[in-house]
XYZ file of C-alpha atoms in Angstrom:
359
model
C 49.131 -67.480 7.787
C 46.080 -65.390 6.894
C 45.348 -61.678 7.124
C 43.004 -62.462 10.027
C 45.920 -64.021 11.939
C 48.141 -60.980 11.361
C 45.302 -58.701 12.504
C 44.939 -60.688 15.729
C 48.668 -60.603 16.485
C 48.908 -56.868 15.688
C 45.698 -56.191 17.662
C 44.112 -54.320 14.786
C 41.202 -54.989 12.446
C 41.475 -56.951 9.211
C 40.706 -53.733 7.336
C 43.765 -52.099 8.937
C 45.934 -54.975 7.679
C 44.480 -54.518 4.209
C 45.274 -50.781 4.302
C 48.835 -51.538 5.383
C 49.374 -53.995 2.540
C 47.803 -51.750 -0.091
C 49.677 -48.625 0.992
C 46.399 -46.718 1.283
C 45.818 -44.004 3.883
C 43.666 -44.674 6.910
C 46.169 -45.853 9.519
C 49.180 -44.220 11.143
C 52.703 -44.848 9.922
C 53.739 -46.621 13.133
C 50.745 -48.950 12.920
C 51.479 -49.654 9.257
C 55.099 -50.456 10.010
C 54.119 -52.737 12.903
C 51.706 -54.693 10.696
C 54.268 -55.065 7.911
C 56.941 -56.149 10.365
C 54.681 -58.831 11.840
C 53.764 -60.000 8.339
C 57.446 -60.344 7.424
C 58.236 -62.175 10.656
C 55.399 -64.622 10.101
C 56.429 -65.280 6.517
C 53.314 -63.759 4.985
C 53.880 -63.296 1.255
C 52.697 -59.727 0.872
C 54.163 -57.044 -1.352
C 52.764 -53.811 0.035
C 52.663 -50.691 -2.063
C 53.814 -47.936 0.246
C 52.741 -44.860 -1.642
C 52.971 -41.245 -0.601
C 49.574 -39.626 -0.345
C 48.303 -36.132 0.243
C 47.129 -37.292 3.672
C 50.564 -38.535 4.664
C 52.322 -35.421 3.380
C 50.079 -32.946 5.118
C 51.354 -31.463 8.361
C 47.760 -30.569 9.333
C 45.936 -33.762 10.097
C 42.887 -35.048 11.952
C 42.156 -38.636 12.915
C 38.753 -40.239 12.381
C 38.562 -43.075 14.925
C 36.039 -45.915 14.842
C 35.554 -48.827 17.241
C 34.335 -51.801 15.199
C 32.624 -55.110 15.957
C 30.565 -53.541 18.732
C 26.843 -52.950 18.366
C 25.857 -51.768 14.884
C 29.302 -50.810 13.550
C 31.111 -53.503 11.576
C 34.645 -53.613 10.169
C 33.115 -52.405 6.890
C 31.619 -49.336 8.580
C 32.701 -47.151 5.650
C 30.261 -49.091 3.440
C 27.281 -48.577 5.767
C 25.212 -45.766 4.196
C 24.803 -43.472 7.215
C 28.456 -43.643 8.240
C 29.651 -43.431 4.640
C 27.824 -40.137 4.193
C 29.028 -38.767 7.528
C 32.638 -39.639 6.682
C 32.291 -37.964 3.287
C 31.259 -34.682 4.923
C 34.086 -34.918 7.476
C 36.573 -35.300 4.609
C 35.016 -32.399 2.702
C 35.187 -30.066 5.695
C 38.767 -31.059 6.494
C 39.815 -30.477 2.892
C 38.229 -27.021 2.871
C 40.311 -26.084 5.939
C 43.567 -27.509 4.627
C 43.530 -30.651 6.769
C 43.888 -34.280 5.789
C 42.124 -37.190 7.496
C 43.695 -40.398 8.748
C 41.208 -43.200 9.360
C 41.909 -45.534 12.256
C 39.705 -48.456 13.248
C 40.021 -50.409 16.485
C 38.533 -53.860 16.970
C 36.595 -54.027 20.222
C 38.279 -57.323 21.037
C 41.544 -55.446 21.613
C 40.065 -52.131 22.754
C 42.473 -51.089 25.522
C 45.695 -52.072 23.775
C 44.621 -50.667 20.424
C 43.556 -47.298 21.834
C 46.968 -47.012 23.471
C 48.582 -47.789 20.108
C 46.492 -45.093 18.406
C 47.519 -42.652 21.139
C 51.177 -43.473 20.523
C 50.725 -42.667 16.840
C 48.458 -39.622 17.161
C 48.740 -38.166 20.668
C 49.165 -34.624 19.340
C 46.459 -34.859 16.673
C 42.847 -33.825 16.898
C 40.580 -36.883 16.931
C 36.965 -37.286 15.827
C 35.573 -40.405 17.490
C 32.476 -42.070 16.030
C 30.696 -42.691 19.315
C 27.473 -44.279 18.038
C 28.028 -47.618 19.742
C 30.143 -46.622 22.739
C 29.449 -46.524 26.479
C 30.317 -43.653 28.779
C 33.235 -45.633 30.200
C 34.675 -46.448 26.786
C 34.528 -42.820 25.663
C 36.134 -41.670 28.906
C 38.991 -44.137 28.345
C 39.589 -42.808 24.819
C 39.502 -39.192 26.050
C 42.100 -39.966 28.706
C 44.518 -41.206 26.034
C 43.529 -38.746 23.275
C 42.674 -35.407 24.927
C 42.050 -33.457 21.681
C 38.778 -35.288 21.150
C 35.358 -34.633 19.635
C 32.746 -37.392 19.813
C 30.184 -37.705 17.024
C 26.730 -39.284 17.140
C 26.201 -39.749 20.870
C 26.401 -37.692 24.077
C 27.049 -38.180 27.783
C 26.290 -34.969 29.611
C 28.562 -35.668 32.584
C 31.767 -36.135 30.574
C 33.962 -33.025 29.995
C 34.300 -33.773 26.294
C 33.057 -32.136 23.084
C 29.991 -34.000 21.742
C 28.040 -33.429 18.521
C 24.866 -35.503 18.300
C 21.508 -35.821 16.548
C 18.365 -34.482 18.181
C 16.930 -37.986 18.098
C 13.901 -37.266 20.242
C 12.875 -34.385 17.981
C 13.149 -36.493 14.834
C 11.094 -39.363 16.188
C 8.546 -36.879 17.526
C 8.240 -35.440 14.017
C 7.642 -38.930 12.644
C 4.977 -39.714 15.218
C 3.242 -36.371 14.729
C 3.132 -36.925 10.959
C 1.476 -40.328 11.252
C -1.081 -38.999 13.733
C -1.795 -35.895 11.651
C -2.659 -37.935 8.554
C -5.076 -40.074 10.551
C -3.257 -43.175 11.763
C -4.337 -44.593 15.120
C -3.169 -48.221 14.889
C 0.573 -47.618 14.680
C 3.388 -50.138 14.926
C 6.989 -49.649 16.047
C 9.924 -51.508 14.475
C 12.921 -51.362 16.805
C 16.519 -52.374 16.379
C 17.445 -55.566 18.199
C 20.768 -53.859 19.016
C 20.149 -51.051 21.482
C 22.151 -47.814 21.440
C 21.748 -44.302 22.841
C 20.188 -42.963 19.623
C 17.459 -45.598 19.461
C 16.426 -45.130 23.075
C 15.992 -41.394 22.474
C 13.990 -42.062 19.302
C 11.711 -44.420 21.194
C 11.015 -41.744 23.805
C 10.391 -39.012 21.222
C 7.975 -41.161 19.216
C 6.037 -42.163 22.338
C 5.739 -38.481 23.322
C 4.147 -37.568 19.977
C 1.590 -40.371 20.233
C 0.849 -39.589 23.857
C -0.215 -36.043 22.909
C -2.899 -37.620 20.709
C -3.995 -40.069 23.379
C -2.320 -42.979 21.593
C 0.375 -45.523 22.346
C 2.036 -48.449 20.593
C 0.566 -51.709 21.840
C 3.055 -54.474 22.751
C 1.571 -56.635 20.006
C 2.448 -53.866 17.514
C 6.121 -53.714 18.529
C 8.664 -55.618 16.440
C 12.434 -56.080 16.688
C 14.869 -56.725 13.825
C 18.508 -56.374 12.795
C 19.377 -52.695 12.143
C 21.999 -53.059 9.399
C 20.262 -55.081 6.670
C 18.735 -53.459 3.605
C 17.156 -56.747 2.467
C 13.989 -58.437 3.687
C 14.355 -60.340 6.954
C 12.881 -63.699 7.886
C 12.494 -62.557 11.497
C 10.424 -59.575 10.364
C 8.236 -61.836 8.226
C 7.668 -64.198 11.152
C 6.766 -61.380 13.527
C 4.340 -59.809 11.051
C 2.712 -63.162 10.353
C 2.441 -63.791 14.086
C 0.766 -60.409 14.514
C -1.687 -61.231 11.726
C -2.688 -64.540 13.273
C -3.005 -63.069 16.784
C -4.717 -59.771 15.913
C -6.337 -60.449 12.546
C -4.721 -57.382 11.006
C -1.490 -55.433 10.831
C -1.025 -51.814 11.975
C -1.877 -49.199 9.367
C 1.562 -47.586 9.788
C 5.045 -48.526 10.965
C 7.720 -46.249 12.408
C 11.187 -47.747 11.990
C 14.121 -46.639 14.142
C 16.386 -46.173 11.102
C 16.186 -46.231 7.312
C 17.902 -49.617 7.094
C 15.031 -51.103 9.086
C 12.415 -49.172 7.109
C 13.734 -50.378 3.749
C 13.980 -53.930 5.066
C 10.407 -53.704 6.385
C 9.114 -52.417 3.034
C 10.729 -55.327 1.195
C 9.334 -57.827 3.693
C 5.840 -56.346 3.425
C 6.011 -56.526 -0.375
C 6.946 -60.214 -0.180
C 3.903 -60.756 2.064
C 1.657 -59.126 -0.545
C 1.184 -55.735 1.067
C 1.398 -52.413 -0.752
C 3.273 -49.471 0.729
C 1.668 -47.017 1.459
C -1.804 -48.090 0.291
C -2.051 -50.923 2.836
C 0.626 -49.881 5.326
C 2.556 -46.628 5.650
C 6.259 -46.851 6.533
C 8.493 -44.086 7.860
C 12.216 -44.255 8.618
C 14.949 -42.142 10.202
C 18.328 -40.853 8.860
C 17.541 -39.977 5.202
C 20.345 -42.082 3.733
C 20.863 -41.895 -0.027
C 19.155 -45.259 -0.492
C 15.876 -43.792 0.770
C 15.226 -42.201 -2.656
C 16.245 -45.311 -4.613
C 13.658 -47.685 -3.150
C 10.097 -47.818 -4.468
C 8.152 -46.050 -3.138
C 10.598 -43.391 -2.014
C 10.877 -43.438 1.754
C 9.326 -40.843 4.025
C 11.966 -40.244 6.662
C 13.689 -37.919 9.102
C 16.636 -36.008 7.668
C 19.763 -35.961 9.820
C 22.006 -32.960 9.150
C 25.138 -35.057 8.631
C 26.966 -32.249 6.854
C 26.334 -29.816 9.703
C 27.393 -32.390 12.304
C 30.632 -33.054 10.401
C 31.328 -29.324 10.054
C 30.791 -28.700 13.756
C 33.057 -31.592 14.747
C 35.895 -30.536 12.442
C 35.626 -26.883 13.446
C 35.892 -27.718 17.141
C 39.323 -29.202 16.425
C 40.569 -26.706 13.853
C 39.265 -23.357 15.141
C 42.161 -21.567 16.889
C 39.719 -20.011 19.352
C 38.920 -23.459 20.713
C 42.526 -24.444 21.385
C 43.009 -22.050 24.281
C 39.722 -22.908 25.971
C 39.159 -25.617 28.571
C 35.391 -25.363 28.196
C 33.720 -28.248 26.382
C 30.435 -28.155 24.510
C 27.496 -30.476 23.927
C 25.815 -29.744 20.584
C 22.524 -31.325 19.525
C 21.631 -30.810 15.855
C 17.939 -30.643 14.967
C 16.350 -32.904 12.375
C 13.981 -32.218 9.493
C 10.920 -34.194 8.400
C 10.997 -35.313 4.748
C 7.660 -36.329 3.214
C 7.923 -38.778 0.321
C 5.734 -41.560 -1.019
C 5.814 -44.309 1.619
C 3.167 -42.735 3.865
C -0.439 -41.728 3.281
C -3.737 -41.563 5.151
C -4.952 -44.978 6.352
C -7.410 -47.029 4.340
C -9.557 -49.916 5.588
C -7.577 -52.398 7.678
C -6.379 -55.435 5.749
C -7.069 -58.707 7.525
C -5.427 -62.099 7.408
C -6.185 -64.552 4.651
C -6.338 -68.318 4.899
C -2.683 -68.584 3.949
C -1.585 -66.189 6.723
C -0.789 -63.414 4.220
C -2.773 -60.525 2.855
C -5.804 -61.732 0.902
C -5.578 -61.304 -2.836
């Protein structure tokens, strides 16, 4: 009997089983007890440390709910830079208002049953749902079971639910305007191969900025890669090499739909012998902490994660909101951050005999 088997039987994620065994906060008491009971019944040799924590003692509590294994959010979502930073600010805001946070993750494989289980544990608690990867129907289902709900990082205008989202179109517009303003005309677009609401809005905003300058991204300058890898990607290398052979040169600049993709693209370009930004400028989106660790530091679009977290927490903890049936849709503007990965274009670099940049 493995932890994965217990997770499947309990209809929770493996990370929830780990939290139950370790005695750490992040799941409700009823869920913890159910996991431990199943483990005992199946003969799993676990000795959980059930420790009292500030979160469990607090009578004022919010739930941070994540649906994993769907789109770009994995079971280890708390290790993904963007979500890690967002969660940090949610915790900080809750702490400042005297609230604790319980983290609950639901595996998409058992979505309906698991949401009902969360509702049984936390029906009277305020819930912040990370909606990045969720459809309108999925969010509506959660709201039906957990009415004190705020959804972060997406928005569906026709749902009577509080939403707090990024102004994605504005951020991508800022990125496109920057590249045009410093003289780029041959611009490439690196998209996520997993499509979500945020990326579609970024695509539209970037196209709008280029359109104002009489430009567009040619199909041959559009690439698609995994959105959650910070390392170089073979698929990116193959697409860039294919572009070189077909066109004889690469774009002078690349806009990437998120910083993960931008950092991955920079590493792939370096392996191909290209210099960033001297040969190719690269710009990302999100301004994760890793964007200032890479060399060169990444030009990007700053997402106001702290403000988004504050707005979400305040919607659930402000007494004035409790007596109101009106719901709000809040879009938080972005900010352009100029660093070292973009500059004015130089002469186009063609393809060498080996298929890479000539030495």
